[in-house]
PDB file of C-alpha atoms in Angstrom:
ATOM      1  CA  MET Y   1      26.276  17.583  -0.894  1.00  0.00           C
ATOM      2  CA  GLY Y   2      26.618  14.107   0.630  1.00  0.00           C
ATOM      3  CA  ALA Y   3      24.949  10.973  -0.645  1.00  0.00           C
ATOM      4  CA  LYS Y   4      21.282  10.576   0.220  1.00  0.00           C
ATOM      5  CA  PRO Y   5      20.554   8.123   3.056  1.00  0.00           C
ATOM      6  CA  PHE Y   6      19.447   4.764   1.695  1.00  0.00           C
ATOM      7  CA  ALA Y   7      15.686   4.615   1.131  1.00  0.00           C
ATOM      8  CA  SER Y   8      13.996   5.590   4.432  1.00  0.00           C
ATOM      9  CA  SER Y   9      16.873   4.445   6.656  1.00  0.00           C
ATOM     10  CA  GLY Y  10      17.458   8.039   7.758  1.00  0.00           C
ATOM     11  CA  ASP Y  11      13.794   8.649   8.647  1.00  0.00           C
ATOM     12  CA  LEU Y  12      13.893   7.956  12.371  1.00  0.00           C
ATOM     13  CA  ALA Y  13      11.470  10.589  13.700  1.00  0.00           C
ATOM     14  CA  ASP Y  14       8.241   9.339  15.263  1.00  0.00           C
ATOM     15  CA  LYS Y  15       5.100  10.280  13.361  1.00  0.00           C
ATOM     16  CA  GLU Y  16       1.958  11.563  15.033  1.00  0.00           C
ATOM     17  CA  GLN Y  17      -0.885   9.064  14.733  1.00  0.00           C
ATOM     18  CA  THR Y  18      -4.476  10.235  14.291  1.00  0.00           C
ATOM     19  CA  LEU Y  19      -7.448   7.956  14.846  1.00  0.00           C
ATOM     20  CA  GLU Y  20     -10.493   9.134  12.906  1.00  0.00           C
ATOM     21  CA  VAL Y  21     -14.079   7.910  13.207  1.00  0.00           C
ATOM     22  CA  LEU Y  22     -15.381   8.031   9.641  1.00  0.00           C
ATOM     23  CA  ALA Y  23     -18.888   6.762  10.440  1.00  0.00           C
ATOM     24  CA  ASP Y  24     -20.520   4.765  13.215  1.00  0.00           C
ATOM     25  CA  GLY Y  25     -18.122   1.883  13.792  1.00  0.00           C
ATOM     26  CA  VAL Y  26     -15.714   2.776  10.959  1.00  0.00           C
ATOM     27  CA  TYR Y  27     -12.176   3.781  11.960  1.00  0.00           C
ATOM     28  CA  ALA Y  28      -8.930   4.837  10.285  1.00  0.00           C
ATOM     29  CA  LEU Y  29      -5.509   5.413  11.799  1.00  0.00           C
ATOM     30  CA  THR Y  30      -3.206   7.702   9.805  1.00  0.00           C
ATOM     31  CA  ALA Y  31       0.324   8.751  10.702  1.00  0.00           C
ATOM     32  CA  GLU Y  32       1.829  11.546   8.597  1.00  0.00           C
ATOM     33  CA  GLY Y  33       2.663   9.342   5.635  1.00  0.00           C
ATOM     34  CA  ASP Y  34       3.324   6.075   7.478  1.00  0.00           C
ATOM     35  CA  PRO Y  35       1.114   3.124   6.437  1.00  0.00           C
ATOM     36  CA  ASN Y  36      -2.577   3.586   7.245  1.00  0.00           C
ATOM     37  CA  VAL Y  37      -4.761   0.960   8.912  1.00  0.00           C
ATOM     38  CA  GLY Y  38      -8.483   0.711   9.579  1.00  0.00           C
ATOM     39  CA  ALA Y  39     -11.292  -1.219  11.220  1.00  0.00           C
ATOM     40  CA  VAL Y  40     -15.008  -1.771  10.747  1.00  0.00           C
ATOM     41  CA  GLU Y  41     -17.416  -2.925  13.436  1.00  0.00           C
ATOM     42  CA  GLY Y  42     -19.826  -5.727  12.728  1.00  0.00           C
ATOM     43  CA  GLU Y  43     -22.743  -6.387  15.054  1.00  0.00           C
ATOM     44  CA  ASP Y  44     -20.607  -8.445  17.432  1.00  0.00           C
ATOM     45  CA  PHE Y  45     -17.150  -8.567  15.807  1.00  0.00           C
ATOM     46  CA  LEU Y  46     -14.481  -6.439  14.138  1.00  0.00           C
ATOM     47  CA  VAL Y  47     -12.945  -6.482  10.687  1.00  0.00           C
ATOM     48  CA  CYS Y  48      -9.443  -4.980  10.700  1.00  0.00           C
ATOM     49  CA  PHE Y  49      -7.814  -3.752   7.503  1.00  0.00           C
ATOM     50  CA  GLU Y  50      -4.004  -4.127   7.325  1.00  0.00           C
ATOM     51  CA  ALA Y  51      -1.679  -5.425  10.051  1.00  0.00           C
ATOM     52  CA  LEU Y  52       1.376  -3.097  10.213  1.00  0.00           C
ATOM     53  CA  ALA Y  53       4.987  -4.288  10.235  1.00  0.00           C
ATOM     54  CA  THR Y  54       5.294  -6.010  13.617  1.00  0.00           C
ATOM     55  CA  PRO Y  55       3.005  -7.411  16.325  1.00  0.00           C
ATOM     56  CA  THR Y  56       4.297  -4.730  18.696  1.00  0.00           C
ATOM     57  CA  ALA Y  57       3.248  -1.947  16.315  1.00  0.00           C
ATOM     58  CA  ALA Y  58      -0.096  -3.681  15.745  1.00  0.00           C
ATOM     59  CA  ARG Y  59      -0.783  -3.965  19.472  1.00  0.00           C
ATOM     60  CA  GLU Y  60      -0.329  -0.208  19.834  1.00  0.00           C
ATOM     61  CA  TRP Y  61      -2.953   0.328  17.102  1.00  0.00           C
ATOM     62  CA  LEU Y  62      -5.303  -2.140  18.771  1.00  0.00           C
ATOM     63  CA  ALA Y  63      -4.915  -0.325  22.100  1.00  0.00           C
ATOM     64  CA  ARG Y  64      -6.109   2.872  20.400  1.00  0.00           C
ATOM     65  CA  LEU Y  65      -8.990   0.995  18.796  1.00  0.00           C
ATOM     66  CA  ARG Y  66      -9.990  -0.504  22.172  1.00  0.00           C
ATOM     67  CA  GLU Y  67     -10.769   3.011  23.377  1.00  0.00           C
ATOM     68  CA  HIS Y  68     -13.807   2.786  21.062  1.00  0.00           C
ATOM     69  CA  THR Y  69     -14.796  -0.884  20.935  1.00  0.00           C
ATOM     70  CA  ASP Y  70     -14.058  -4.148  22.748  1.00  0.00           C
ATOM     71  CA  LYS Y  71     -15.476  -6.424  20.054  1.00  0.00           C
ATOM     72  CA  PRO Y  72     -13.210  -9.332  19.083  1.00  0.00           C
ATOM     73  CA  VAL Y  73     -11.360  -9.286  15.769  1.00  0.00           C
ATOM     74  CA  LYS Y  74     -12.994 -11.921  13.596  1.00  0.00           C
ATOM     75  CA  TYR Y  75     -11.506 -10.941  10.232  1.00  0.00           C
ATOM     76  CA  LEU Y  76      -8.140  -9.441   9.323  1.00  0.00           C
ATOM     77  CA  VAL Y  77      -7.993  -8.213   5.717  1.00  0.00           C
ATOM     78  CA  LEU Y  78      -4.619  -7.810   4.004  1.00  0.00           C
ATOM     79  CA  SER Y  79      -4.719  -5.561   0.952  1.00  0.00           C
ATOM     80  CA  HIS Y  80      -1.480  -7.053  -0.449  1.00  0.00           C
ATOM     81  CA  TYR Y  81       1.655  -8.926   0.573  1.00  0.00           C
ATOM     82  CA  HIS Y  82       4.211  -6.250   1.476  1.00  0.00           C
ATOM     83  CA  ALA Y  83       5.911  -6.809   4.824  1.00  0.00           C
ATOM     84  CA  VAL Y  84       4.952  -3.481   6.402  1.00  0.00           C
ATOM     85  CA  ARG Y  85       1.306  -4.418   5.816  1.00  0.00           C
ATOM     86  CA  VAL Y  86       1.232  -7.997   7.003  1.00  0.00           C
ATOM     87  CA  LEU Y  87       3.907  -9.044   9.497  1.00  0.00           C
ATOM     88  CA  GLY Y  88       2.014  -7.718  12.526  1.00  0.00           C
ATOM     89  CA  ALA Y  89      -0.890 -10.084  11.902  1.00  0.00           C
ATOM     90  CA  SER Y  90      -0.378 -12.343  14.910  1.00  0.00           C
ATOM     91  CA  ALA Y  91      -1.304  -9.507  17.298  1.00  0.00           C
ATOM     92  CA  PHE Y  92      -4.915  -9.497  16.084  1.00  0.00           C
ATOM     93  CA  ASP Y  93      -5.706 -13.107  17.007  1.00  0.00           C
ATOM     94  CA  ALA Y  94      -8.190 -13.045  14.121  1.00  0.00           C
ATOM     95  CA  GLU Y  95     -10.344 -16.055  13.348  1.00  0.00           C
ATOM     96  CA  VAL Y  96      -9.917 -15.480   9.610  1.00  0.00           C
ATOM     97  CA  VAL Y  97      -7.100 -13.780   7.665  1.00  0.00           C
ATOM     98  CA  ILE Y  98      -8.243 -12.773   4.167  1.00  0.00           C
ATOM     99  CA  ALA Y  99      -6.225 -11.876   1.081  1.00  0.00           C
ATOM    100  CA  HIS Y 100      -6.326 -12.290  -2.682  1.00  0.00           C
ATOM    101  CA  ASP Y 101      -5.300 -15.572  -4.284  1.00  0.00           C
ATOM    102  CA  ASP Y 102      -2.284 -13.854  -5.857  1.00  0.00           C
ATOM    103  CA  THR Y 103      -1.220 -12.393  -2.518  1.00  0.00           C
ATOM    104  CA  ARG Y 104      -0.885 -15.864  -1.048  1.00  0.00           C
ATOM    105  CA  ALA Y 105       1.141 -16.936  -4.078  1.00  0.00           C
ATOM    106  CA  LEU Y 106       3.394 -13.886  -3.759  1.00  0.00           C
ATOM    107  CA  ILE Y 107       4.040 -14.573  -0.074  1.00  0.00           C
ATOM    108  CA  ALA Y 108       5.144 -18.075  -1.028  1.00  0.00           C
ATOM    109  CA  GLU Y 109       7.277 -16.837  -3.918  1.00  0.00           C
ATOM    110  CA  ARG Y 110       8.922 -13.742  -2.408  1.00  0.00           C
ATOM    111  CA  GLY Y 111       7.639 -13.055   1.092  1.00  0.00           C
ATOM    112  CA  LYS Y 112      10.955 -13.742   2.842  1.00  0.00           C
ATOM    113  CA  GLN Y 113      12.937 -11.569   0.444  1.00  0.00           C
ATOM    114  CA  ASP Y 114      10.378  -8.772   0.767  1.00  0.00           C
ATOM    115  CA  TRP Y 115      10.630  -8.909   4.570  1.00  0.00           C
ATOM    116  CA  GLU Y 116      14.410  -8.496   4.430  1.00  0.00           C
ATOM    117  CA  SER Y 117      14.136  -5.771   1.790  1.00  0.00           C
ATOM    118  CA  GLU Y 118      11.572  -3.660   3.619  1.00  0.00           C
ATOM    119  CA  PHE Y 119      13.321  -4.007   6.960  1.00  0.00           C
ATOM    120  CA  GLY Y 120      16.429  -2.526   5.362  1.00  0.00           C
ATOM    121  CA  ARG Y 121      14.514   0.253   3.634  1.00  0.00           C
ATOM    122  CA  MET Y 122      12.221   1.286   6.508  1.00  0.00           C
ATOM    123  CA  PRO Y 123      13.740   0.154   9.820  1.00  0.00           C
ATOM    124  CA  ARG Y 124      11.701   2.600  11.950  1.00  0.00           C
ATOM    125  CA  LEU Y 125       8.441   0.873  11.021  1.00  0.00           C
ATOM    126  CA  PHE Y 126       9.692  -2.456  12.383  1.00  0.00           C
ATOM    127  CA  LYS Y 127       9.162  -1.780  16.074  1.00  0.00           C
ATOM    128  CA  GLU Y 128      10.600  -4.715  18.015  1.00  0.00           C
ATOM    129  CA  PRO Y 129      11.203  -6.899  14.943  1.00  0.00           C
ATOM    130  CA  GLU Y 130      11.915  -9.858  17.207  1.00  0.00           C
ATOM    131  CA  SER Y 131       8.159  -9.939  17.928  1.00  0.00           C
ATOM    132  CA  ILE Y 132       7.472 -11.172  14.350  1.00  0.00           C
ATOM    133  CA  PRO Y 133       6.812 -14.932  14.507  1.00  0.00           C
ATOM    134  CA  GLY Y 134       7.332 -15.531  10.777  1.00  0.00           C
ATOM    135  CA  LEU Y 135       5.598 -14.949   7.470  1.00  0.00           C
ATOM    136  CA  THR Y 136       1.881 -14.167   7.563  1.00  0.00           C
ATOM    137  CA  TRP Y 137      -0.319 -16.632   5.696  1.00  0.00           C
ATOM    138  CA  PRO Y 138      -3.962 -15.931   4.815  1.00  0.00           C
ATOM    139  CA  SER Y 139      -6.468 -18.587   5.789  1.00  0.00           C
ATOM    140  CA  VAL Y 140      -9.049 -17.528   3.173  1.00  0.00           C
ATOM    141  CA  THR Y 141      -8.326 -16.208  -0.324  1.00  0.00           C
ATOM    142  CA  PHE Y 142     -10.493 -15.198  -3.269  1.00  0.00           C
ATOM    143  CA  SER Y 143     -10.091 -14.131  -6.889  1.00  0.00           C
ATOM    144  CA  ASP Y 144     -12.736 -11.466  -7.589  1.00  0.00           C
ATOM    145  CA  ARG Y 145     -15.061 -10.539  -4.727  1.00  0.00           C
ATOM    146  CA  LEU Y 146     -15.861 -11.629  -1.178  1.00  0.00           C
ATOM    147  CA  THR Y 147     -18.668 -10.156   0.941  1.00  0.00           C
ATOM    148  CA  ILE Y 148     -18.738 -10.000   4.739  1.00  0.00           C
ATOM    149  CA  PRO Y 149     -22.224  -9.331   6.202  1.00  0.00           C
ATOM    150  CA  LEU Y 150     -21.765  -7.019   9.179  1.00  0.00           C
ATOM    151  CA  GLY Y 151     -25.062  -7.875  10.872  1.00  0.00           C
ATOM    152  CA  GLY Y 152     -27.879  -5.763  12.231  1.00  0.00           C
ATOM    153  CA  ASP Y 153     -28.302  -2.559  10.259  1.00  0.00           C
ATOM    154  CA  ARG Y 154     -24.584  -2.182   9.498  1.00  0.00           C
ATOM    155  CA  GLY Y 155     -24.758  -3.408   5.905  1.00  0.00           C
ATOM    156  CA  GLU Y 156     -21.864  -5.344   4.453  1.00  0.00           C
ATOM    157  CA  LEU Y 157     -18.190  -5.039   3.599  1.00  0.00           C
ATOM    158  CA  GLU Y 158     -17.280  -5.935   0.030  1.00  0.00           C
ATOM    159  CA  LEU Y 159     -13.714  -7.001  -0.656  1.00  0.00           C
ATOM    160  CA  ARG Y 160     -12.873  -6.493  -4.327  1.00  0.00           C
ATOM    161  CA  HIS Y 161     -10.007  -7.107  -6.680  1.00  0.00           C
ATOM    162  CA  CYS Y 162     -10.112  -4.119  -9.033  1.00  0.00           C
ATOM    163  CA  GLY Y 163      -7.237  -5.316 -11.212  1.00  0.00           C
ATOM    164  CA  ARG Y 164      -3.471  -5.364 -11.152  1.00  0.00           C
ATOM    165  CA  GLY Y 165      -1.932  -2.233  -9.705  1.00  0.00           C
ATOM    166  CA  HIS Y 166       0.452  -1.693  -6.806  1.00  0.00           C
ATOM    167  CA  THR Y 167       0.894  -5.504  -6.909  1.00  0.00           C
ATOM    168  CA  GLU Y 168      -0.830  -8.374  -8.694  1.00  0.00           C
ATOM    169  CA  GLY Y 169      -3.097  -9.046  -5.735  1.00  0.00           C
ATOM    170  CA  ASP Y 170      -4.324  -5.713  -4.361  1.00  0.00           C
ATOM    171  CA  ILE Y 171      -7.794  -5.691  -2.860  1.00  0.00           C
ATOM    172  CA  VAL Y 172      -9.957  -2.871  -1.554  1.00  0.00           C
ATOM    173  CA  GLY Y 173     -12.575  -2.834   1.203  1.00  0.00           C
ATOM    174  CA  TRP Y 174     -15.824  -1.136   0.164  1.00  0.00           C
ATOM    175  CA  LEU Y 175     -18.691  -0.185   2.475  1.00  0.00           C
ATOM    176  CA  PRO Y 176     -21.544   0.594   0.046  1.00  0.00           C
ATOM    177  CA  GLN Y 177     -23.964   1.670   2.775  1.00  0.00           C
ATOM    178  CA  GLN Y 178     -21.520   4.212   4.236  1.00  0.00           C
ATOM    179  CA  ARG Y 179     -19.794   4.856   0.886  1.00  0.00           C
ATOM    180  CA  ILE Y 180     -16.366   4.494   2.491  1.00  0.00           C
ATOM    181  CA  LEU Y 181     -13.461   2.854   0.669  1.00  0.00           C
ATOM    182  CA  PHE Y 182     -10.301   1.349   2.146  1.00  0.00           C
ATOM    183  CA  ALA Y 183      -8.145   1.470  -0.974  1.00  0.00           C
ATOM    184  CA  GLY Y 184      -4.836   0.101   0.271  1.00  0.00           C
ATOM    185  CA  ASP Y 185      -1.874   1.275  -1.782  1.00  0.00           C
ATOM    186  CA  LEU Y 186      -3.917   1.512  -4.979  1.00  0.00           C
ATOM    187  CA  VAL Y 187      -4.521   5.145  -4.006  1.00  0.00           C
ATOM    188  CA  GLU Y 188      -2.324   7.537  -2.043  1.00  0.00           C
ATOM    189  CA  ALA Y 189      -3.601  10.867  -0.734  1.00  0.00           C
ATOM    190  CA  GLN Y 190      -0.755  13.378  -0.654  1.00  0.00           C
ATOM    191  CA  ALA Y 191       1.905  10.704  -0.469  1.00  0.00           C
ATOM    192  CA  ALA Y 192       4.238   9.472  -3.195  1.00  0.00           C
ATOM    193  CA  LEU Y 193       3.669   6.096  -4.836  1.00  0.00           C
ATOM    194  CA  TYR Y 194       5.734   2.966  -4.397  1.00  0.00           C
ATOM    195  CA  THR Y 195       5.531   1.050  -7.664  1.00  0.00           C
ATOM    196  CA  GLY Y 196       8.454  -1.368  -7.427  1.00  0.00           C
ATOM    197  CA  ASP Y 197       6.109  -4.374  -7.717  1.00  0.00           C
ATOM    198  CA  ALA Y 198       3.508  -2.670  -9.879  1.00  0.00           C
ATOM    199  CA  PHE Y 199       1.725  -3.097 -13.174  1.00  0.00           C
ATOM    200  CA  HIS Y 200       1.752   0.552 -14.180  1.00  0.00           C
ATOM    201  CA  LEU Y 201      -0.220   0.267 -17.419  1.00  0.00           C
ATOM    202  CA  ASP Y 202      -3.148  -1.584 -15.825  1.00  0.00           C
ATOM    203  CA  TRP Y 203      -3.028   0.495 -12.641  1.00  0.00           C
ATOM    204  CA  SER Y 204      -3.131   3.873 -14.372  1.00  0.00           C
ATOM    205  CA  THR Y 205      -6.103   2.887 -16.560  1.00  0.00           C
ATOM    206  CA  SER Y 206      -8.586   0.079 -15.896  1.00  0.00           C
ATOM    207  CA  THR Y 207      -7.726  -0.518 -12.249  1.00  0.00           C
ATOM    208  CA  LEU Y 208      -8.095   3.106 -11.156  1.00  0.00           C
ATOM    209  CA  ASP Y 209     -11.173   3.383 -13.364  1.00  0.00           C
ATOM    210  CA  SER Y 210     -12.732   0.570 -11.324  1.00  0.00           C
ATOM    211  CA  VAL Y 211     -11.798   2.289  -8.069  1.00  0.00           C
ATOM    212  CA  ALA Y 212     -13.239   5.598  -9.253  1.00  0.00           C
ATOM    213  CA  ALA Y 213     -16.467   3.933 -10.416  1.00  0.00           C
ATOM    214  CA  LEU Y 214     -17.333   3.090  -6.798  1.00  0.00           C
ATOM    215  CA  ASP Y 215     -17.968   6.824  -6.279  1.00  0.00           C
ATOM    216  CA  ALA Y 216     -16.822   6.785  -2.668  1.00  0.00           C
ATOM    217  CA  GLU Y 217     -17.568   9.680  -0.330  1.00  0.00           C
ATOM    218  CA  ALA Y 218     -14.543   8.935   1.871  1.00  0.00           C
ATOM    219  CA  LEU Y 219     -11.350   7.114   1.003  1.00  0.00           C
ATOM    220  CA  VAL Y 220      -8.559   5.742   3.173  1.00  0.00           C
ATOM    221  CA  GLY Y 221      -5.486   5.304   1.003  1.00  0.00           C
ATOM    222  CA  GLY Y 222      -2.356   3.403   1.779  1.00  0.00           C
ATOM    223  CA  ARG Y 223      -0.615   6.492   3.135  1.00  0.00           C
ATOM    224  CA  GLY Y 224      -1.584  10.086   3.711  1.00  0.00           C
ATOM    225  CA  ALA Y 225      -4.684  11.814   4.993  1.00  0.00           C
ATOM    226  CA  VAL Y 226      -8.214  10.440   4.706  1.00  0.00           C
ATOM    227  CA  ALA Y 227      -9.927  11.937   1.659  1.00  0.00           C
ATOM    228  CA  ARG Y 228     -13.375  13.182   2.710  1.00  0.00           C
ATOM    229  CA  GLY Y 229     -15.998  14.176   0.169  1.00  0.00           C
ATOM    230  CA  ARG Y 230     -16.326  13.135  -3.463  1.00  0.00           C
ATOM    231  CA  ASP Y 231     -14.126  15.962  -4.727  1.00  0.00           C
ATOM    232  CA  ARG Y 232     -11.219  14.988  -2.503  1.00  0.00           C
ATOM    233  CA  VAL Y 233     -11.682  11.312  -3.254  1.00  0.00           C
ATOM    234  CA  ARG Y 234     -11.519  12.045  -6.971  1.00  0.00           C
ATOM    235  CA  ALA Y 235      -8.477  14.253  -6.415  1.00  0.00           C
ATOM    236  CA  ALA Y 236      -6.647  11.456  -4.591  1.00  0.00           C
ATOM    237  CA  ILE Y 237      -7.419   8.981  -7.370  1.00  0.00           C
ATOM    238  CA  GLU Y 238      -6.353  11.429 -10.068  1.00  0.00           C
ATOM    239  CA  GLN Y 239      -3.171  12.366  -8.185  1.00  0.00           C
ATOM    240  CA  THR Y 240      -2.293   8.679  -8.145  1.00  0.00           C
ATOM    241  CA  ARG Y 241      -3.090   8.358 -11.844  1.00  0.00           C
ATOM    242  CA  HIS Y 242      -1.069  11.470 -12.714  1.00  0.00           C
ATOM    243  CA  PHE Y 243       2.026  10.201 -10.884  1.00  0.00           C
ATOM    244  CA  LEU Y 244       1.825   6.958 -12.873  1.00  0.00           C
ATOM    245  CA  GLU Y 245       1.150   8.667 -16.192  1.00  0.00           C
ATOM    246  CA  VAL Y 246       4.109  11.025 -15.824  1.00  0.00           C
ATOM    247  CA  MET Y 247       6.422   8.122 -15.054  1.00  0.00           C
ATOM    248  CA  ILE Y 248       5.138   6.127 -18.026  1.00  0.00           C
ATOM    249  CA  ARG Y 249       5.596   9.107 -20.347  1.00  0.00           C
ATOM    250  CA  GLU Y 250       9.133   9.853 -19.210  1.00  0.00           C
ATOM    251  CA  VAL Y 251      10.402   6.272 -19.145  1.00  0.00           C
ATOM    252  CA  ARG Y 252       8.856   5.470 -22.514  1.00  0.00           C
ATOM    253  CA  ALA Y 253      10.425   8.588 -24.046  1.00  0.00           C
ATOM    254  CA  GLU Y 254      13.857   7.636 -22.680  1.00  0.00           C
ATOM    255  CA  GLN Y 255      13.543   4.145 -24.113  1.00  0.00           C
ATOM    256  CA  GLU Y 256      12.437   5.467 -27.495  1.00  0.00           C
ATOM    257  CA  ARG Y 257      15.612   7.552 -27.729  1.00  0.00           C
ATOM    258  CA  ASP Y 258      17.738   4.523 -26.762  1.00  0.00           C
ATOM    259  CA  GLY Y 259      18.540   6.097 -23.422  1.00  0.00           C
ATOM    260  CA  THR Y 260      19.506   4.578 -20.104  1.00  0.00           C
ATOM    261  CA  LEU Y 261      17.839   3.614 -16.856  1.00  0.00           C
ATOM    262  CA  LYS Y 262      19.689   6.467 -15.145  1.00  0.00           C
ATOM    263  CA  GLY Y 263      18.410   8.855 -17.816  1.00  0.00           C
ATOM    264  CA  ALA Y 264      14.874   7.652 -17.201  1.00  0.00           C
ATOM    265  CA  PHE Y 265      15.266   8.146 -13.457  1.00  0.00           C
ATOM    266  CA  ASP Y 266      16.616  11.665 -13.902  1.00  0.00           C
ATOM    267  CA  ALA Y 267      13.764  12.551 -16.274  1.00  0.00           C
ATOM    268  CA  CYS Y 268      11.114  11.181 -13.905  1.00  0.00           C
ATOM    269  CA  HIS Y 269      12.658  12.953 -10.946  1.00  0.00           C
ATOM    270  CA  ALA Y 270      12.711  16.271 -12.801  1.00  0.00           C
ATOM    271  CA  ALA Y 271       9.103  15.851 -13.973  1.00  0.00           C
ATOM    272  CA  LEU Y 272       7.718  14.844 -10.564  1.00  0.00           C
ATOM    273  CA  VAL Y 273       9.760  16.590  -7.909  1.00  0.00           C
ATOM    274  CA  GLY Y 274       8.038  19.965  -8.218  1.00  0.00           C
ATOM    275  CA  THR Y 275       4.622  18.501  -7.363  1.00  0.00           C
ATOM    276  CA  TYR Y 276       5.479  15.464  -5.258  1.00  0.00           C
ATOM    277  CA  GLY Y 277       9.012  15.984  -3.982  1.00  0.00           C
ATOM    278  CA  ARG Y 278       8.027  17.078  -0.478  1.00  0.00           C
ATOM    279  CA  TRP Y 279       5.531  14.299  -0.002  1.00  0.00           C
ATOM    280  CA  PRO Y 280       6.351  11.261   2.169  1.00  0.00           C
ATOM    281  CA  ILE Y 281       8.766   8.648   0.736  1.00  0.00           C
ATOM    282  CA  PHE Y 282       9.212  10.338  -2.658  1.00  0.00           C
ATOM    283  CA  GLU Y 283      13.012  10.093  -2.720  1.00  0.00           C
ATOM    284  CA  HIS Y 284      12.871   6.634  -1.185  1.00  0.00           C
ATOM    285  CA  CYS Y 285      10.503   5.177  -3.757  1.00  0.00           C
ATOM    286  CA  LEU Y 286      11.473   6.682  -7.079  1.00  0.00           C
ATOM    287  CA  PRO Y 287      14.560   4.588  -7.916  1.00  0.00           C
ATOM    288  CA  PHE Y 288      12.640   1.352  -7.328  1.00  0.00           C
ATOM    289  CA  ASP Y 289       9.602   2.723  -9.186  1.00  0.00           C
ATOM    290  CA  VAL Y 290      11.608   3.600 -12.285  1.00  0.00           C
ATOM    291  CA  ALA Y 291      13.527   0.321 -12.258  1.00  0.00           C
ATOM    292  CA  ARG Y 292      10.300  -1.687 -12.298  1.00  0.00           C
ATOM    293  CA  LEU Y 293       8.660   0.507 -14.942  1.00  0.00           C
ATOM    294  CA  TRP Y 294      11.735   0.251 -17.163  1.00  0.00           C
ATOM    295  CA  ASP Y 295      11.425  -3.533 -16.959  1.00  0.00           C
ATOM    296  CA  GLU Y 296       7.681  -3.468 -17.601  1.00  0.00           C
ATOM    297  CA  LEU Y 297       8.008  -1.309 -20.713  1.00  0.00           C
ATOM    298  CA  SER Y 298      10.860  -3.594 -21.856  1.00  0.00           C
ATOM    299  CA  GLY Y 299       8.532  -6.588 -21.773  1.00  0.00           C
ATOM    300  CA  VAL Y 300       9.311  -8.026 -18.317  1.00  0.00           C
ATOM    301  CA  GLU Y 301       5.791  -9.091 -17.373  1.00  0.00           C
ATOM    302  CA  ARG Y 302       6.163  -9.778 -13.656  1.00  0.00           C
ATOM    303  CA  PRO Y 303       8.270  -7.733 -11.232  1.00  0.00           C
ATOM    304  CA  VAL Y 304      11.754  -8.998 -10.464  1.00  0.00           C
ATOM    305  CA  ILE Y 305      12.034  -9.966  -6.795  1.00  0.00           C
ATOM    306  CA  TRP Y 306      13.535  -7.261  -4.625  1.00  0.00           C
ATOM    307  CA  THR Y 307      16.260  -8.451  -2.302  1.00  0.00           C
ATOM    308  CA  ALA Y 308      18.311  -6.415   0.139  1.00  0.00           C
ATOM    309  CA  GLU Y 309      21.252  -6.712  -2.252  1.00  0.00           C
ATOM    310  CA  ARG Y 310      19.276  -5.637  -5.322  1.00  0.00           C
ATOM    311  CA  ASP Y 311      17.828  -2.691  -3.374  1.00  0.00           C
ATOM    312  CA  ARG Y 312      21.305  -1.338  -2.696  1.00  0.00           C
ATOM    313  CA  GLU Y 313      22.492  -1.900  -6.255  1.00  0.00           C
ATOM    314  CA  VAL Y 314      19.571   0.019  -7.747  1.00  0.00           C
ATOM    315  CA  TRP Y 315      19.820   2.783  -5.149  1.00  0.00           C
ATOM    316  CA  ASP Y 316      23.531   3.293  -5.717  1.00  0.00           C
ATOM    317  CA  ARG Y 317      23.069   3.288  -9.477  1.00  0.00           C
ATOM    318  CA  LEU Y 318      20.215   5.793  -9.549  1.00  0.00           C
ATOM    319  CA  GLN Y 319      20.074   7.779  -6.333  1.00  0.00           C
ATOM    320  CA  GLY Y 320      23.521   7.388  -4.811  1.00  0.00           C
TER     321      GLY Y 320
END
């Protein structure tokens, strides 16, 4: 058997996009495990959630959205700093770009390296990369909670920081009136987790507890299908928690027996592949997931910056 293609570099097949209307004026676009995006109508404006990897890709999403509404985009919400979520922002022409305080700091610290890293890992998502004007910078940030009144009888959109998880600065978008949650990459529904910049111990406990406590009736995760109904929402949250808990158990056990990073990767792969191995980006993510978790359990508080060079080194060491 030949070496596995690097990350998602061999995934070149187009994915079928599905636009779903979750409630009056609430939209989600899913794409067979590619990053999800969403939008919420205010009385006379739109809030868009996530920006995709390039302006060209974002404009295609906006063209689908314009089949339902012609309201201008007033707010663009970025759940975290990863390139495939933010670099398409210029296409929205939003008045306000919102993110967490830590997301802005992470863009300043490692945004350029992350752009180069993700382009190498997932080239198909970067449709017409020359359309990217540069790093995306939020114009408004917050630390705990920010509320956007939607006007009329539409209620409000609450943006919340539930704790450290997929990154330091993840935020969710919560519609309490409709009981719909845009969870970003804090929750995946039938898609593997990327945890290369994560805080696994917080994420698997207090952060997911805070997400679950919202008691959503529909949940749009970072990837995968929309979870509809409380049972499926809970299942998506618990699937995410289980993936994290298995990794923590296996990596901790390998460290306790004075094992190696490769041993930890092999143990995690064996423990997870039966349940998650056929889900999107499993093979892509796991080497980077295990490398970060190994560091975290070794006392490295903040994730080491991923560069294109470090990506290849870790891949070749663990998955090559």
